């Protein structure tokens, strides 16, 4: 399939999915992103995501993952007018990470309404990275360094699998793998309590036990960890949840792509938003994704 055909087909899928979820958007928000990255679409893993919280209401997110490690996606976005250059440290972080760490592949995230939002730097699947070394990156939020003690107490010092940079919200997501010791109910309660997060529900505790990893969200504006999010993957997300939120049920029933592919499910909690859930359905699944997840589809939902 040619890159041009791949972009047309993906746009058609986005159009259909957004229509089913009653998300209103403009082609002008989406088409420039697809054409900017069209050469990478045939090999990329492509995901659609919906969420149940108010911040994501009225939006359909699309992720392009497994992009080549020699292409700076933020620089490309700037050159195509998809993002605005900034003097804020968020604008330097992706390049700073690439200079200091082995980035195997990249990813991007965009909203059909909000446009280009985020990049991911994916480290080699067999080489998790050191949190303290990441904290030394000059443009990294100082909140990471200020929370090193928390991560060390829970054995996460050397467990970083990828880094997400949200240019729209000026936040950073730090993803951790091999976190089995942190997914049992008492460990979850202890960690969230230490962070001042809301008391976890039974559903979140049960979900965490089945998760393969989690990520935290930090910013340049606060010393606190702002969000804690568990991640699991399964062909049927209903096996991961005690109950299925109406929004999730609707998403699973109406999204026309990835019916036979795994689904990624995220259970998030934060001081501001409480608990909410996110579902990712794969329009274009790539099995090598599991190397970065430090799990396998068959092991999920254990």
XYZ file of C-alpha atoms in Angstrom:
302
model
C 0.000 0.000 0.000
C 1.333 3.430 -0.920
C 1.760 6.094 1.742
C -0.882 8.234 0.023
C -3.398 5.392 0.056
C -2.584 4.677 3.701
C -3.355 8.286 4.613
C -6.655 8.228 2.711
C -7.721 4.966 4.325
C -6.807 6.168 7.800
C -8.698 9.416 7.282
C -11.746 7.427 6.188
C -11.476 5.323 9.354
C -11.168 8.429 11.526
C -14.163 9.994 9.799
C -16.319 6.924 10.395
C -15.210 6.431 13.997
C -15.680 10.093 14.929
C -19.147 9.989 13.404
C -20.131 6.934 15.428
C -18.933 8.613 18.615
C -20.637 11.907 17.678
C -17.354 13.816 17.688
C -17.454 16.900 15.466
C -14.194 18.017 13.892
C -12.716 19.655 10.820
C -10.752 17.862 8.089
C -8.293 20.744 8.343
C -7.336 19.525 11.841
C -6.557 15.974 10.741
C -5.413 15.835 7.121
C -2.214 17.937 7.580
C -1.072 15.536 10.336
C -1.704 12.455 8.214
C 0.164 13.897 5.247
C 3.090 15.029 7.422
C 3.570 11.460 8.681
C 2.180 9.563 5.677
C 5.466 7.848 4.747
C 5.422 6.102 8.150
C 1.765 5.042 8.200
C 2.101 1.650 6.441
C 4.497 0.345 9.135
C 3.028 2.146 12.157
C 0.786 0.772 14.861
C -2.338 2.959 14.800
C -4.771 3.298 17.695
C -8.027 5.099 18.384
C -8.798 6.113 21.958
C -11.871 7.230 23.854
C -12.117 8.195 27.531
C -14.785 8.694 30.176
C -13.531 11.870 31.892
C -14.772 15.388 31.181
C -11.415 16.613 29.868
C -11.576 14.134 26.976
C -15.285 14.536 26.254
C -16.076 15.328 22.611
C -12.657 14.171 21.424
C -11.305 11.148 19.562
C -7.583 10.615 19.952
C -5.420 8.868 17.386
C -1.989 7.428 18.139
C 0.714 6.573 15.631
C 3.279 4.302 17.279
C 6.505 2.566 16.203
C 7.676 5.503 14.077
C 11.384 5.362 13.045
C 13.877 6.330 15.731
C 15.832 8.531 13.329
C 12.918 10.902 12.675
C 12.266 13.614 15.274
C 8.439 13.837 15.285
C 8.325 17.165 17.109
C 10.768 18.786 14.683
C 8.676 17.413 11.823
C 5.494 18.779 13.403
C 7.119 22.209 13.778
C 8.311 22.209 10.177
C 4.782 21.412 8.954
C 3.112 24.055 11.100
C 1.370 21.465 13.311
C 2.888 22.885 16.504
C 4.187 26.271 17.581
C 7.796 26.775 18.600
C 8.174 27.638 22.267
C 10.902 28.740 24.670
C 9.335 26.573 27.369
C 11.483 23.531 28.362
C 8.806 21.234 26.879
C 10.064 22.310 23.449
C 13.607 21.032 24.162
C 12.866 17.827 26.023
C 12.433 15.425 23.090
C 15.801 16.393 21.570
C 17.483 16.294 24.985
C 16.224 12.744 25.533
C 17.428 11.648 22.077
C 20.927 12.987 22.806
C 21.254 11.041 26.051
C 19.237 7.831 25.691
C 18.755 5.049 23.126
C 15.422 5.835 21.465
C 14.346 2.839 19.379
C 11.075 4.253 18.030
C 8.804 7.259 18.453
C 5.079 7.814 18.623
C 2.719 10.755 18.312
C -0.764 11.507 19.603
C -3.277 13.889 18.084
C -6.908 14.721 18.680
C -9.275 15.053 15.741
C -10.475 18.245 17.435
C -7.358 19.407 19.295
C -4.726 18.572 16.676
C -1.106 17.553 17.374
C -0.583 17.001 21.099
C 2.081 14.554 22.198
C 5.168 12.502 21.355
C 6.541 9.276 22.816
C 10.173 8.253 23.050
C 10.268 4.442 23.210
C 13.389 2.846 24.657
C 14.569 -0.607 23.479
C 12.340 -3.330 24.900
C 15.254 -5.068 26.618
C 16.786 -1.867 28.048
C 14.654 -0.084 30.603
C 16.169 3.238 31.611
C 17.265 4.837 34.877
C 14.913 7.321 36.481
C 17.743 9.249 38.143
C 19.499 9.711 34.779
C 16.272 10.972 33.237
C 15.875 13.412 36.123
C 19.294 14.872 35.248
C 18.135 15.971 31.784
C 18.239 19.810 31.907
C 14.784 20.356 30.379
C 13.060 17.658 32.480
C 10.469 18.912 35.002
C 12.131 19.202 38.406
C 9.111 17.406 39.842
C 10.682 14.156 38.593
C 13.814 14.688 40.677
C 11.693 15.737 43.654
C 9.841 12.411 43.536
C 12.834 10.099 43.092
C 12.519 8.960 46.699
C 8.945 7.812 46.105
C 9.899 5.788 43.020
C 12.951 4.283 44.745
C 10.892 3.127 47.731
C 8.723 1.138 45.328
C 11.574 -0.391 43.340
C 11.047 1.631 40.159
C 14.487 3.229 39.835
C 15.493 1.364 36.658
C 12.089 0.538 35.161
C 11.357 3.308 32.639
C 10.149 1.961 29.282
C 9.067 5.132 27.478
C 8.507 8.823 27.960
C 5.521 10.837 26.751
C 5.711 14.603 26.211
C 2.410 16.477 26.056
C 3.113 19.779 24.311
C -0.489 20.952 24.549
C -0.712 20.585 28.344
C 3.026 20.884 29.114
C 3.231 17.653 31.033
C 5.398 14.528 30.926
C 4.291 10.897 31.236
C 6.840 8.438 32.640
C 5.940 4.812 31.826
C 7.148 1.921 33.987
C 7.373 -1.782 33.151
C 7.861 -4.937 35.246
C 5.797 -3.541 38.108
C 4.249 -6.721 39.557
C 5.269 -5.782 43.101
C 3.281 -2.529 42.776
C -0.021 -3.952 41.518
C -1.349 -5.784 44.578
C -4.141 -3.961 46.466
C -2.119 -3.041 49.542
C 0.726 -1.698 47.417
C -1.723 0.317 45.306
C -3.384 1.792 48.390
C -0.010 2.656 49.888
C 1.308 4.337 46.737
C -1.831 6.341 46.014
C -2.166 7.330 49.653
C 1.415 8.542 49.710
C 0.687 10.699 46.662
C -2.475 12.173 48.149
C -4.661 10.528 45.498
C -8.313 9.640 46.176
C -9.009 6.336 47.942
C -9.044 3.714 45.141
C -12.298 1.942 44.338
C -12.534 -1.844 44.345
C -12.695 -1.778 40.549
C -9.432 0.144 40.320
C -7.766 -2.236 42.788
C -8.929 -5.268 40.804
C -7.842 -3.644 37.560
C -4.394 -2.765 38.923
C -3.845 -6.407 39.861
C -4.307 -7.359 36.184
C -2.164 -4.545 34.784
C 1.272 -4.929 33.210
C 2.493 -1.405 33.927
C 1.567 2.136 34.780
C 2.589 5.699 34.143
C 2.704 8.899 36.130
C 2.078 12.434 34.913
C 4.286 15.321 36.011
C 4.501 18.988 35.057
C 6.836 21.959 35.308
C 4.283 23.860 37.395
C 3.922 21.605 40.426
C 6.192 19.354 42.532
C 3.418 16.753 42.797
C 2.722 13.682 40.716
C -0.507 14.781 39.039
C -1.888 11.493 37.695
C -1.345 7.778 38.197
C -2.550 5.461 35.449
C -2.537 1.644 35.275
C -2.401 -0.150 31.929
C -3.647 -3.565 30.811
C -4.287 -5.209 27.460
C -6.829 -7.808 26.385
C -8.877 -8.803 23.320
C -11.967 -8.157 25.478
C -11.699 -5.218 27.923
C -14.821 -6.385 29.730
C -12.721 -9.164 31.292
C -10.532 -6.505 32.922
C -13.300 -4.516 34.599
C -15.881 -5.405 37.248
C -18.328 -3.143 35.462
C -18.153 -1.405 32.116
C -18.891 2.310 31.984
C -21.612 3.236 29.449
C -19.104 5.324 27.474
C -16.711 2.374 27.212
C -19.494 -0.013 26.253
C -20.561 2.395 23.519
C -16.995 2.752 22.248
C -16.484 -1.021 22.089
C -19.769 -1.612 20.299
C -19.439 1.146 17.722
C -15.752 1.427 16.768
C -15.583 -0.563 13.532
C -11.864 -1.396 13.545
C -9.686 -3.796 15.484
C -12.462 -6.200 16.424
C -10.024 -9.120 16.566
C -7.035 -7.134 17.865
C -6.100 -6.539 21.512
C -7.472 -3.496 23.281
C -5.448 -1.379 25.687
C -7.325 -0.275 28.790
C -6.161 2.432 31.191
C -7.461 3.109 34.674
C -6.430 6.611 35.742
C -6.726 8.506 38.989
C -5.767 12.058 39.936
C -6.511 14.671 42.565
C -8.493 16.764 40.068
C -10.410 14.176 38.051
C -10.846 11.236 40.423
C -11.027 7.868 38.628
C -11.738 7.420 34.943
C -11.020 4.933 32.175
C -9.555 5.056 28.693
C -9.888 2.456 25.932
C -7.591 2.135 22.917
C -8.723 0.092 19.936
C -6.115 -0.831 17.338
C -6.936 0.177 13.778
C -3.543 -1.282 12.821
C -1.986 -3.664 15.349
C 1.745 -4.471 15.351
C 2.806 -7.462 17.504
C 6.196 -5.907 18.277
C 4.380 -3.387 20.487
C 4.416 -5.956 23.293
C 8.214 -5.604 23.540
C 7.741 -2.057 24.798
C 4.876 -3.106 27.059
C 6.991 -5.769 28.771
C 4.065 -8.145 28.576
C 2.249 -10.369 26.118
C -1.376 -10.410 25.094
C -1.759 -13.968 26.357
C -0.491 -12.978 29.799
C -2.885 -10.035 30.173
C -5.936 -10.392 32.327
C -4.123 -12.913 34.515
